[in-house]
PDB file of C-alpha atoms in Angstrom:
ATOM      1  CA  HIS A   1     -21.516  -2.970  18.341  1.00 96.00           C
ATOM      2  CA  ARG A   2     -21.490   0.332  19.960  1.00 95.00           C
ATOM      3  CA  PHE A   3     -20.933   0.528  23.586  1.00 92.00           C
ATOM      4  CA  GLY A   4     -20.234   3.733  25.322  1.00 91.00           C
ATOM      5  CA  GLN A   5     -17.887   5.820  23.440  1.00 93.00           C
ATOM      6  CA  SER A   6     -16.664   3.149  21.256  1.00 96.00           C
ATOM      7  CA  TYR A   7     -17.801   1.446  18.095  1.00 96.00           C
ATOM      8  CA  LEU A   8     -16.624  -1.873  16.960  1.00 97.00           C
ATOM      9  CA  THR A   9     -16.795  -3.631  13.557  1.00 97.00           C
ATOM     10  CA  ILE A  10     -15.551  -7.056  12.855  1.00 98.00           C
ATOM     11  CA  GLY A  11     -15.886  -8.508   9.538  1.00 97.00           C
ATOM     12  CA  LYS A  12     -14.603  -7.993   5.832  1.00 97.00           C
ATOM     13  CA  GLN A  13     -14.579  -4.323   5.060  1.00 97.00           C
ATOM     14  CA  GLN A  14     -12.921  -1.005   3.563  1.00 96.00           C
ATOM     15  CA  VAL A  15     -10.976   1.368   5.493  1.00 97.00           C
ATOM     16  CA  VAL A  16     -10.349   4.550   3.530  1.00 95.00           C
ATOM     17  CA  TRP A  17      -7.594   6.955   4.854  1.00 95.00           C
ATOM     18  CA  GLY A  18      -6.694  10.143   3.435  1.00 91.00           C
ATOM     19  CA  THR A  19      -8.314  13.236   1.818  1.00 86.00           C
ATOM     20  CA  ALA A  20      -6.906  13.279  -1.712  1.00 85.00           C
ATOM     21  CA  ASP A  21      -9.254  11.978  -4.277  1.00 80.00           C
ATOM     22  CA  GLY A  22      -8.034   9.691  -6.919  1.00 83.00           C
ATOM     23  CA  LEU A  23      -4.322   9.538  -5.169  1.00 89.00           C
ATOM     24  CA  ARG A  24      -3.413   6.820  -2.755  1.00 92.00           C
ATOM     25  CA  VAL A  25      -1.042   8.542  -0.191  1.00 96.00           C
ATOM     26  CA  LEU A  26      -2.616   7.029   2.899  1.00 97.00           C
ATOM     27  CA  ASP A  27      -5.458   5.026   1.080  1.00 96.00           C
ATOM     28  CA  VAL A  28      -3.390   1.783   1.087  1.00 96.00           C
ATOM     29  CA  VAL A  29      -5.090   0.116   4.085  1.00 97.00           C
ATOM     30  CA  ASN A  30      -6.955  -2.509   1.510  1.00 97.00           C
ATOM     31  CA  PRO A  31      -5.376  -3.766  -1.637  1.00 97.00           C
ATOM     32  CA  PHE A  32      -6.520  -3.022  -5.128  1.00 95.00           C
ATOM     33  CA  SER A  33      -7.757  -5.135  -7.989  1.00 92.00           C
ATOM     34  CA  PHE A  34      -5.856  -3.903 -11.178  1.00 87.00           C
ATOM     35  CA  ARG A  35      -7.744  -6.559 -13.118  1.00 83.00           C
ATOM     36  CA  GLU A  36      -9.775  -4.255 -15.435  1.00 82.00           C
ATOM     37  CA  PHE A  37      -8.050  -2.638 -18.240  1.00 78.00           C
ATOM     38  CA  LEU A  38      -9.553   0.738 -16.825  1.00 83.00           C
ATOM     39  CA  LEU A  39      -9.123   1.014 -13.256  1.00 83.00           C
ATOM     40  CA  GLU A  40     -12.283   1.232 -11.645  1.00 88.00           C
ATOM     41  CA  ASP A  41     -13.770   3.576  -9.262  1.00 91.00           C
ATOM     42  CA  PHE A  42     -11.647   2.924  -5.742  1.00 91.00           C
ATOM     43  CA  ASP A  43     -14.724   1.894  -4.155  1.00 92.00           C
ATOM     44  CA  GLU A  44     -14.944  -1.090  -6.507  1.00 93.00           C
ATOM     45  CA  ALA A  45     -11.183  -1.406  -6.993  1.00 93.00           C
ATOM     46  CA  ARG A  46     -10.492  -2.085  -3.382  1.00 95.00           C
ATOM     47  CA  ILE A  47     -10.184  -5.699  -2.304  1.00 97.00           C
ATOM     48  CA  PRO A  48     -12.253  -5.586   1.418  1.00 97.00           C
ATOM     49  CA  LEU A  49     -10.009  -7.537   4.200  1.00 97.00           C
ATOM     50  CA  TRP A  50     -11.142  -9.325   7.291  1.00 97.00           C
ATOM     51  CA  MET A  51     -10.274  -7.069  10.315  1.00 97.00           C
ATOM     52  CA  VAL A  52     -11.272  -5.936  13.599  1.00 98.00           C
ATOM     53  CA  ASN A  53     -11.836  -1.905  13.499  1.00 98.00           C
ATOM     54  CA  TYR A  54     -12.232  -0.299  16.645  1.00 98.00           C
ATOM     55  CA  ILE A  55     -12.892   3.536  17.132  1.00 97.00           C
ATOM     56  CA  HIS A  56     -13.010   5.304  20.324  1.00 97.00           C
ATOM     57  CA  SER A  57     -14.070   8.586  20.969  1.00 95.00           C
ATOM     58  CA  ILE A  58     -12.245  11.017  23.205  1.00 93.00           C
ATOM     59  CA  GLY A  59     -14.482  13.834  23.812  1.00 86.00           C
ATOM     60  CA  SER A  60     -16.494  15.260  21.362  1.00 86.00           C
ATOM     61  CA  ASP A  61     -13.793  16.313  18.528  1.00 92.00           C
ATOM     62  CA  THR A  62     -11.148  13.230  18.914  1.00 95.00           C
ATOM     63  CA  ASP A  63     -11.442   9.869  17.642  1.00 96.00           C
ATOM     64  CA  LEU A  64      -8.929   7.207  17.920  1.00 97.00           C
ATOM     65  CA  GLN A  65      -8.901   3.998  15.574  1.00 98.00           C
ATOM     66  CA  LEU A  66      -7.260   0.807  15.752  1.00 98.00           C
ATOM     67  CA  LEU A  67      -7.070  -1.735  13.182  1.00 98.00           C
ATOM     68  CA  VAL A  68      -6.102  -5.323  13.361  1.00 98.00           C
ATOM     69  CA  ILE A  69      -6.037  -7.014   9.994  1.00 98.00           C
ATOM     70  CA  PRO A  70      -4.935 -11.071   9.805  1.00 97.00           C
ATOM     71  CA  ASP A  71      -6.291 -10.912   6.189  1.00 96.00           C
ATOM     72  CA  LEU A  72      -3.104 -11.452   4.075  1.00 95.00           C
ATOM     73  CA  THR A  73      -4.785 -10.503   0.565  1.00 96.00           C
ATOM     74  CA  PHE A  74      -2.630  -8.578  -1.524  1.00 96.00           C
ATOM     75  CA  ASN A  75      -2.939  -6.608  -5.073  1.00 94.00           C
ATOM     76  CA  ASP A  76      -4.609  -8.573  -7.816  1.00 91.00           C
ATOM     77  CA  PHE A  77      -2.568  -8.017 -10.908  1.00 83.00           C
ATOM     78  CA  PRO A  78      -3.795 -10.081 -14.229  1.00 78.00           C
ATOM     79  CA  ASP A  79      -0.705 -12.391 -15.237  1.00 70.00           C
ATOM     80  CA  GLY A  80      -1.895 -12.560 -19.024  1.00 61.00           C
ATOM     81  CA  ASP A  81      -2.365 -16.254 -18.862  1.00 60.00           C
ATOM     82  CA  GLY A  82      -5.422 -18.119 -20.095  1.00 57.00           C
ATOM     83  CA  ASP A  83      -8.369 -16.180 -21.141  1.00 60.00           C
ATOM     84  CA  GLU A  84      -7.038 -12.832 -19.858  1.00 53.00           C
ATOM     85  CA  ALA A  85      -5.514 -10.827 -22.893  1.00 54.00           C
ATOM     86  CA  PRO A  86      -1.801 -10.187 -22.464  1.00 56.00           C
ATOM     87  CA  GLU A  87      -2.162  -6.459 -22.964  1.00 59.00           C
ATOM     88  CA  TYR A  88      -3.668  -6.400 -19.260  1.00 62.00           C
ATOM     89  CA  ALA A  89      -0.691  -7.419 -17.622  1.00 67.00           C
ATOM     90  CA  ILE A  90       1.469  -4.873 -15.611  1.00 67.00           C
ATOM     91  CA  THR A  91       4.629  -4.315 -18.028  1.00 70.00           C
ATOM     92  CA  SER A  92       6.181  -1.258 -15.740  1.00 72.00           C
ATOM     93  CA  PRO A  93       9.913  -2.571 -15.270  1.00 68.00           C
ATOM     94  CA  ARG A  94       8.953  -1.787 -11.463  1.00 67.00           C
ATOM     95  CA  PHE A  95       7.095  -4.798 -11.456  1.00 65.00           C
ATOM     96  CA  GLN A  96       8.722  -6.833 -14.405  1.00 67.00           C
ATOM     97  CA  PRO A  97      12.514  -6.313 -14.207  1.00 65.00           C
ATOM     98  CA  GLY A  98      14.642  -6.949 -17.040  1.00 68.00           C
ATOM     99  CA  PHE A  99      17.982  -8.825 -17.068  1.00 73.00           C
ATOM    100  CA  PRO A 100      20.533  -6.953 -14.414  1.00 78.00           C
ATOM    101  CA  ALA A 101      23.625  -5.103 -16.015  1.00 76.00           C
ATOM    102  CA  ASP A 102      26.063  -7.315 -14.492  1.00 81.00           C
ATOM    103  CA  VAL A 103      25.135 -10.884 -15.238  1.00 82.00           C
ATOM    104  CA  PRO A 104      28.228 -13.162 -15.979  1.00 83.00           C
ATOM    105  CA  PRO A 105      29.107 -13.645 -19.660  1.00 84.00           C
ATOM    106  CA  ASN A 106      29.251 -17.419 -18.699  1.00 86.00           C
ATOM    107  CA  LEU A 107      25.497 -17.707 -17.165  1.00 86.00           C
ATOM    108  CA  ALA A 108      24.543 -21.219 -17.016  1.00 88.00           C
ATOM    109  CA  GLY A 109      20.792 -20.728 -16.976  1.00 89.00           C
ATOM    110  CA  VAL A 110      17.803 -18.784 -15.153  1.00 89.00           C
ATOM    111  CA  THR A 111      15.944 -20.374 -12.267  1.00 90.00           C
ATOM    112  CA  ASN A 112      12.443 -19.054 -11.122  1.00 90.00           C
ATOM    113  CA  LEU A 113      12.036 -19.761  -7.145  1.00 92.00           C
ATOM    114  CA  GLY A 114       8.430 -18.541  -7.361  1.00 90.00           C
ATOM    115  CA  LEU A 115       6.408 -16.185  -4.915  1.00 91.00           C
ATOM    116  CA  GLN A 116       6.952 -16.404  -1.488  1.00 93.00           C
ATOM    117  CA  ARG A 117       3.901 -15.432   0.764  1.00 93.00           C
ATOM    118  CA  PRO A 118       4.331 -15.062   4.468  1.00 94.00           C
ATOM    119  CA  SER A 119       2.136 -17.776   6.357  1.00 91.00           C
ATOM    120  CA  ASP A 120      -1.521 -16.829   7.405  1.00 88.00           C
ATOM    121  CA  SER A 121      -1.196 -16.288  11.092  1.00 90.00           C
ATOM    122  CA  LEU A 122      -1.935 -13.553  13.782  1.00 90.00           C
ATOM    123  CA  GLN A 123       1.895 -12.825  14.240  1.00 92.00           C
ATOM    124  CA  ASN A 124       1.927 -11.511  10.486  1.00 95.00           C
ATOM    125  CA  ALA A 125      -1.070  -9.577  10.751  1.00 96.00           C
ATOM    126  CA  ASP A 126      -1.216  -5.968   9.765  1.00 97.00           C
ATOM    127  CA  ALA A 127      -2.144  -3.050  12.139  1.00 98.00           C
ATOM    128  CA  GLY A 128      -3.282   0.463  11.968  1.00 98.00           C
ATOM    129  CA  LEU A 129      -4.083   3.385  14.429  1.00 98.00           C
ATOM    130  CA  ARG A 130      -5.460   6.749  13.565  1.00 98.00           C
ATOM    131  CA  LEU A 131      -5.787   9.799  15.740  1.00 97.00           C
ATOM    132  CA  SER A 132      -8.434  12.260  14.136  1.00 97.00           C
ATOM    133  CA  THR A 133      -9.479  15.468  15.714  1.00 96.00           C
ATOM    134  CA  ARG A 134     -10.770  18.856  14.867  1.00 93.00           C
ATOM    135  CA  LEU A 135      -8.747  21.903  16.374  1.00 90.00           C
ATOM    136  CA  ASP A 136      -9.352  25.595  15.724  1.00 88.00           C
ATOM    137  CA  GLY A 137     -11.263  24.897  12.324  1.00 87.00           C
ATOM    138  CA  LEU A 138      -8.662  22.208  11.309  1.00 92.00           C
ATOM    139  CA  ASP A 139      -9.559  18.779  10.751  1.00 95.00           C
ATOM    140  CA  LEU A 140      -6.415  16.719  11.302  1.00 96.00           C
ATOM    141  CA  THR A 141      -5.367  13.060  11.145  1.00 97.00           C
ATOM    142  CA  PHE A 142      -2.228  11.413  12.294  1.00 98.00           C
ATOM    143  CA  ASN A 143      -1.662   7.810  10.736  1.00 98.00           C
ATOM    144  CA  TYR A 144       0.366   5.049  11.209  1.00 98.00           C
ATOM    145  CA  LEU A 145       0.312   1.575   9.449  1.00 98.00           C
ATOM    146  CA  TYR A 146       2.585  -1.486   9.776  1.00 98.00           C
ATOM    147  CA  GLN A 147       1.767  -3.602   6.911  1.00 97.00           C
ATOM    148  CA  TYR A 148       3.024  -5.933   4.331  1.00 97.00           C
ATOM    149  CA  ASP A 149       3.497  -3.940   1.123  1.00 96.00           C
ATOM    150  CA  ASP A 150       0.711  -5.087  -1.330  1.00 96.00           C
ATOM    151  CA  ASN A 151       3.067  -5.259  -4.019  1.00 93.00           C
ATOM    152  CA  PRO A 152       5.872  -8.208  -4.251  1.00 93.00           C
ATOM    153  CA  VAL A 153       9.354  -7.368  -4.129  1.00 92.00           C
ATOM    154  CA  PRO A 154      11.069  -9.059  -7.365  1.00 89.00           C
ATOM    155  CA  TYR A 155      14.646 -10.309  -5.832  1.00 92.00           C
ATOM    156  CA  ARG A 156      17.589 -11.444  -8.273  1.00 90.00           C
ATOM    157  CA  ARG A 157      21.041 -13.037  -7.395  1.00 90.00           C
ATOM    158  CA  ILE A 158      23.604 -15.114  -9.070  1.00 89.00           C
ATOM    159  CA  ASN A 159      24.156 -18.626  -7.378  1.00 89.00           C
ATOM    160  CA  ASN A 160      27.642 -19.954  -8.011  1.00 87.00           C
ATOM    161  CA  ALA A 161      26.831 -23.197  -5.739  1.00 86.00           C
ATOM    162  CA  THR A 162      27.388 -25.392  -8.626  1.00 82.00           C
ATOM    163  CA  GLY A 163      30.405 -23.993 -10.045  1.00 84.00           C
ATOM    164  CA  GLN A 164      28.671 -22.082 -12.988  1.00 87.00           C
ATOM    165  CA  PRO A 165      26.823 -18.994 -12.259  1.00 90.00           C
ATOM    166  CA  VAL A 166      22.910 -19.345 -12.438  1.00 91.00           C
ATOM    167  CA  LEU A 167      20.735 -16.371 -12.302  1.00 90.00           C
ATOM    168  CA  GLU A 168      17.831 -16.851  -9.709  1.00 91.00           C
ATOM    169  CA  PHE A 169      14.905 -14.415  -9.050  1.00 89.00           C
ATOM    170  CA  TRP A 170      11.682 -14.888  -6.719  1.00 92.00           C
ATOM    171  CA  GLN A 171       9.191 -12.328  -5.242  1.00 92.00           C
ATOM    172  CA  GLU A 172       8.793 -11.719  -1.571  1.00 95.00           C
ATOM    173  CA  TYR A 173       6.290  -9.507   0.451  1.00 96.00           C
ATOM    174  CA  GLU A 174       8.097  -7.161   2.731  1.00 96.00           C
ATOM    175  CA  ARG A 175       7.071  -5.205   6.083  1.00 97.00           C
ATOM    176  CA  THR A 176       6.818  -1.474   5.695  1.00 97.00           C
ATOM    177  CA  HIS A 177       5.915   1.350   8.247  1.00 98.00           C
ATOM    178  CA  LEU A 178       3.778   4.215   6.906  1.00 98.00           C
ATOM    179  CA  LEU A 179       3.531   7.475   9.133  1.00 98.00           C
ATOM    180  CA  GLY A 180       1.245   9.919   7.589  1.00 97.00           C
ATOM    181  CA  SER A 181      -1.118  13.115   8.315  1.00 97.00           C
ATOM    182  CA  THR A 182      -3.872  14.938   6.505  1.00 96.00           C
ATOM    183  CA  LEU A 183      -5.339  18.306   7.122  1.00 95.00           C
ATOM    184  CA  SER A 184      -8.415  20.121   5.803  1.00 94.00           C
ATOM    185  CA  THR A 185      -9.816  23.631   6.616  1.00 94.00           C
ATOM    186  CA  ASP A 186     -12.075  26.159   4.972  1.00 93.00           C
ATOM    187  CA  LEU A 187     -10.158  29.097   3.802  1.00 92.00           C
ATOM    188  CA  SER A 188     -13.495  30.849   2.929  1.00 92.00           C
ATOM    189  CA  SER A 189     -17.450  29.777   2.320  1.00 90.00           C
ATOM    190  CA  THR A 190     -15.940  28.464  -1.075  1.00 92.00           C
ATOM    191  CA  LEU A 191     -12.525  27.598  -0.713  1.00 94.00           C
ATOM    192  CA  VAL A 192     -11.187  24.589   0.992  1.00 94.00           C
ATOM    193  CA  LEU A 193      -7.471  23.738   1.604  1.00 94.00           C
ATOM    194  CA  ARG A 194      -6.278  20.270   1.902  1.00 94.00           C
ATOM    195  CA  TYR A 195      -3.155  18.324   2.486  1.00 94.00           C
ATOM    196  CA  GLU A 196      -1.948  14.636   2.917  1.00 96.00           C
ATOM    197  CA  ILE A 197       1.435  13.308   3.444  1.00 97.00           C
ATOM    198  CA  GLY A 198       2.907   9.908   4.072  1.00 97.00           C
ATOM    199  CA  LEU A 199       6.509   8.709   4.707  1.00 98.00           C
ATOM    200  CA  VAL A 200       6.875   4.709   4.013  1.00 98.00           C
ATOM    201  CA  HIS A 201       9.877   3.125   5.940  1.00 97.00           C
ATOM    202  CA  GLY A 202      11.192  -0.004   4.084  1.00 95.00           C
ATOM    203  CA  ARG A 203      10.232   0.502   0.288  1.00 94.00           C
ATOM    204  CA  ARG A 204      12.095  -1.557  -1.811  1.00 93.00           C
ATOM    205  CA  VAL A 205      13.206  -0.288  -5.456  1.00 88.00           C
ATOM    206  CA  LEU A 206      14.919  -2.265  -8.013  1.00 85.00           C
ATOM    207  CA  ARG A 207      18.618  -1.679  -8.849  1.00 85.00           C
ATOM    208  CA  GLU A 208      20.011  -2.049 -12.679  1.00 81.00           C
ATOM    209  CA  ASN A 209      22.479  -4.455 -11.087  1.00 82.00           C
ATOM    210  CA  LEU A 210      22.721  -7.271  -8.536  1.00 83.00           C
ATOM    211  CA  ASN A 211      25.141  -5.293  -5.990  1.00 77.00           C
ATOM    212  CA  ASN A 212      23.936  -5.665  -2.560  1.00 75.00           C
ATOM    213  CA  ASP A 213      20.404  -6.867  -1.273  1.00 82.00           C
ATOM    214  CA  ASN A 214      20.060  -9.010  -4.276  1.00 90.00           C
ATOM    215  CA  GLY A 215      19.345  -6.432  -6.876  1.00 88.00           C
ATOM    216  CA  VAL A 216      17.011  -4.244  -4.219  1.00 92.00           C
ATOM    217  CA  LEU A 217      17.572  -1.234  -2.592  1.00 92.00           C
ATOM    218  CA  ASN A 218      15.792  -0.577   0.966  1.00 93.00           C
ATOM    219  CA  THR A 219      14.717   3.008   0.894  1.00 94.00           C
ATOM    220  CA  ASP A 220      12.518   5.451   2.507  1.00 97.00           C
ATOM    221  CA  GLU A 221       9.752   7.057   0.332  1.00 96.00           C
ATOM    222  CA  LEU A 222       7.856  10.226   0.820  1.00 97.00           C
ATOM    223  CA  SER A 223       4.528  11.398  -0.990  1.00 96.00           C
ATOM    224  CA  TYR A 224       2.235  14.040  -0.614  1.00 96.00           C
ATOM    225  CA  VAL A 225      -0.354  15.874  -1.992  1.00 96.00           C
ATOM    226  CA  LEU A 226      -1.508  19.584  -1.471  1.00 95.00           C
ATOM    227  CA  GLY A 227      -4.808  20.657  -2.998  1.00 93.00           C
ATOM    228  CA  LEU A 228      -7.475  23.587  -3.187  1.00 93.00           C
ATOM    229  CA  ASP A 229     -11.165  22.758  -3.654  1.00 92.00           C
ATOM    230  CA  TRP A 230     -13.297  25.836  -5.083  1.00 94.00           C
ATOM    231  CA  SER A 231     -16.789  25.968  -5.550  1.00 92.00           C
ATOM    232  CA  GLY A 232     -17.384  29.510  -6.292  1.00 88.00           C
ATOM    233  CA  VAL A 233     -19.781  28.657  -9.343  1.00 92.00           C
ATOM    234  CA  ALA A 234     -22.983  26.802  -8.885  1.00 89.00           C
ATOM    235  CA  ASP A 235     -22.799  23.059  -9.559  1.00 90.00           C
ATOM    236  CA  THR A 236     -18.969  23.515 -10.035  1.00 91.00           C
ATOM    237  CA  LEU A 237     -15.934  22.098  -7.870  1.00 88.00           C
TER     238      LEU A 237
END
């Protein structure tokens, strides 16, 4: 629905942030499906989410976008069970942690506590804000996203409650804050400069041992892309 200088979309949709092709620095509003052996085109791999998408125009060159996303759908990974070929499963140690280096030699057993998901409520909704503007030939955006990371964090700990150490592991979705910006500008009739940068606060990274925070390091992660598009030859980019 359009009213005045505003445009409102409610429903299941994709929202694409960023300027980089094939790289996901800010393009993290929607989760992805990794169920195909070869990753599909991003338009097909993104999982649409139920959301409220509100865009308000401020003057002729500036837009303010507000997202409210109560849909707690996350990245879809094949698990290698049933009809899915095991080689489709993700085997990176970032997602499939091995045995910690400091497991006690008298370990009595291993317990899987399973995947812990946040409850479906408006309180757990994701939210995003983007300001886009054109200034002296520069296309600029400033982005903020408050969301659950679409990849679960694999936690591990030693439980000595029964007198004998038991290794417990479980997965849990954690909140992150994303701050980012993009820029694109024409350097000439055939040359375009683009950059995209994102800082994630609250990224969880696996440790090799179980010291502190159940074997996980809570840290910040900076990602960026700098690109030049040249179209100086006909039908060539």
